[in-house]
Amino acid sequence: MILSLLFLSLNLSSLFRCSIARGGTLHRSDRSGYLDGSIYGHLGRRLYSENNQMSEEEYIEKLEKLAEGYMSNSDLEKAMKEFNSRCSNISRIYSIGKSVLGVPLWAVEISDLPGAKEAEPAFKFIGNVHGDEPLGRELLLLLANWLCDNYMKDPLATLIVDGVHLHILPSMNPDGFSLRRRGNANNIDLNRDFPDQFFRVNDDMDLRQPETKAIMKWLEDVDFTASASLHGGALVANYPWDGTEDTKKYYYGCPDDKTFRFLASVYSRSHYNMSLSKEFPGGITNGAYWYPIYGGMQDWNYIHCGCFELTLEISDNKWPNASEIPTLWGYNRMSMLSLVAGLVKTGLHGRIFSSDNGRPLPASVAIRGINYTIAASKTLADYHRLLAPGKYEVIASMPGYRSKSACVVLGEGAVKVDFVLDPETSYNGTQPLLDSGCDFDSKTGFQVLDFLPASQLEISMLLILILAFFCFLMKRRVRSNHLNYKQSLGARRVVV
Ligand SMILES: *[C@@H]1O[C@H](CO)[C@@H](O)[C@H](O)[C@H]1NC(C)=O
Ligand SMILES: *[C@@H]1O[C@H](CO)[C@@H](O)[C@H](O)[C@H]1NC(C)=O
Ligand SMILES: *[C@@H]1O[C@H](CO)[C@@H](O)[C@H](O)[C@H]1NC(C)=O
Ligand SMILES: *[C@@H]1O[C@H](CO)[C@@H](O)[C@H](O)[C@H]1NC(C)=O
Ligand SMILES: *[C@@H]1O[C@H](CO)[C@@H](O)[C@H](O)[C@H]1NC(C)=O
Ligand SMILES: [Zn+2]
């Protein structure tokens, strides 16, 4: 065990040289936080030795100057409660847990029905994962207030409030913030504290930090479709995978690489100048290509929660002068809104029912050719599958039911496909999924691939024709309504 850890740390030491810890310049506390919080950080090793010129007093004085004009933790709590009472009919405030030092991790949910279960996607924003990257917590409060001020006035604000459940956790690491350092009160880097797909070092739940546990518990309670965490120290939208199996640095895409590049580009292209980056083409980067990390929150979200998470680096300077916050909000506002609105404006959505009693079925939804499955929600059986524009075959399956599949062409807008699955008992045949029969030359771009016995084939052919025609009509209507945000809420809906 000890030997293998030693080996691992030797391997990893090469990473530290080329990496800047998903953030820019390392302050003194960054470095200690980074190393302590690495995948073997739980063992309590202190690899960092003090070798800086500044005295402790000078250093603290410098940090306090940097924090001038930023909300303290109690300011933040007050601002969140004020937001919630000012916008009480579209928000609720709740705590997902406590930090090491007992500070509540406050979150707000923004929706026309906050706290209710609806057949809608949920998005989460997490700020201040690293204590010394405070810009996100400021921007998230500005975002919440902007949505409240513009609900029913601005189409994007209205779309988000009506169509998404947006959860905002401005600070995941209030202790790190008040200590002005990267790690939490135990000096653990929280973005290295999640279970890792390759290294089991982080698997011991008892050693996990309370902030990390709170996030993991949160994801058991809410079905998030997508999310983003906000960092500082660079200007780029980072997407999975964050780590490679051999710890080397190279492009390592996850099964949904195309979709992630699409999502990351939604952010960078709507940003003031992220996409103009010279360092990162298009303002986006694969995490492992930039530098591999282990135990990160982003990969864990995708692997274990069906949640597509981006790591957004929103400012080269970790502590921009507080007077610049309004400008930086202006730079990021459209990006933040577009990313959340993308949950209803793009991708594949629908619900899944049983044909015998109409009950919602928490079935799984897969896309042929992509090794990744999402689950429809347990209560309402709605699913929300983010996808880059393209042609796909979507397959709904549920134990005890016959799988069904449909072919869809995703363009600019969202597509809704509901499935009605037949219980296996009503049809006793071992019918494996057929090879893809999608004919993407068909004019409608939508087909039903149903695995019906021959006797029912004529009926299904007729159904397909009717659906296809319906689909064609809807598509025309959708096109002509392109600028109307209602389009995405009432996107063409097909039942399979
Ligand atoms: C919230 O309150 C405002 C003002 O009273 C009202 O216009 C709006 O319709 C309400 N929204 C919801 C979702 O109830
Ligand atoms: C974006 O704009 C900011 C502020 O003007 C500037 O400091 C930064 O270098 C710019 N970055 C890119 C990639 O253009
Ligand atoms: C921040 O900017 C203000 C004016 O824009 C200036 O007075 C102040 O000294 C600056 N603070 C720091 C820490 O540089
Ligand atoms: C699909 O992904 C799983 C892990 O989620 C992996 O175990 C499996 O080997 C993959 N299958 C293919 C065909 O790549
Ligand atoms: C289908 O029929 C076979 C025999 O005819 C039986 O052994 C099997 O259990 C049946 N399967 C289902 C799902 O009813
Ligand atoms: Zn960070």
Tab-separated table of C-alpha atoms in Angstrom, residues 70-83 93 103-104 106 127-128 136-138 140-141 169-172 174 177:
chain	number	residue	atom	x	y	z
A	70	TYR	CA	-15.617	41.260	-1.376
A	71	MET	CA	-18.475	39.900	0.713
A	72	SER	CA	-17.408	38.193	3.926
A	73	ASN	CA	-19.081	34.890	4.765
A	74	SER	CA	-21.652	36.644	6.916
A	75	ASP	CA	-22.211	39.272	4.188
A	76	LEU	CA	-22.809	36.417	1.781
A	77	GLU	CA	-25.320	34.706	4.048
A	78	LYS	CA	-27.114	38.017	4.519
A	79	ALA	CA	-27.148	38.705	0.773
A	80	MET	CA	-28.606	35.268	0.083
A	81	LYS	CA	-31.332	35.663	2.672
A	82	GLU	CA	-32.135	39.120	1.362
A	83	PHE	CA	-32.341	37.756	-2.146
A	93	ILE	CA	-32.900	29.026	0.457
A	103	VAL	CA	-20.384	27.517	8.465
A	104	PRO	CA	-23.650	26.521	6.714
A	106	TRP	CA	-26.200	27.930	1.806
A	127	GLY	CA	-18.630	28.965	-6.645
A	128	ASN	CA	-15.579	29.362	-4.427
A	136	GLY	CA	-17.575	33.147	-8.507
A	137	ARG	CA	-19.413	33.756	-5.252
A	138	GLU	CA	-19.863	37.410	-6.143
A	140	LEU	CA	-23.500	34.017	-8.510
A	141	LEU	CA	-25.256	36.486	-6.230
A	169	LEU	CA	-24.172	27.375	-4.123
A	170	PRO	CA	-22.080	30.570	-4.069
A	171	SER	CA	-19.464	29.165	-1.706
A	172	MET	CA	-18.489	25.531	-1.316
A	174	PRO	CA	-16.341	29.397	3.155
A	177	PHE	CA	-12.320	31.957	1.868
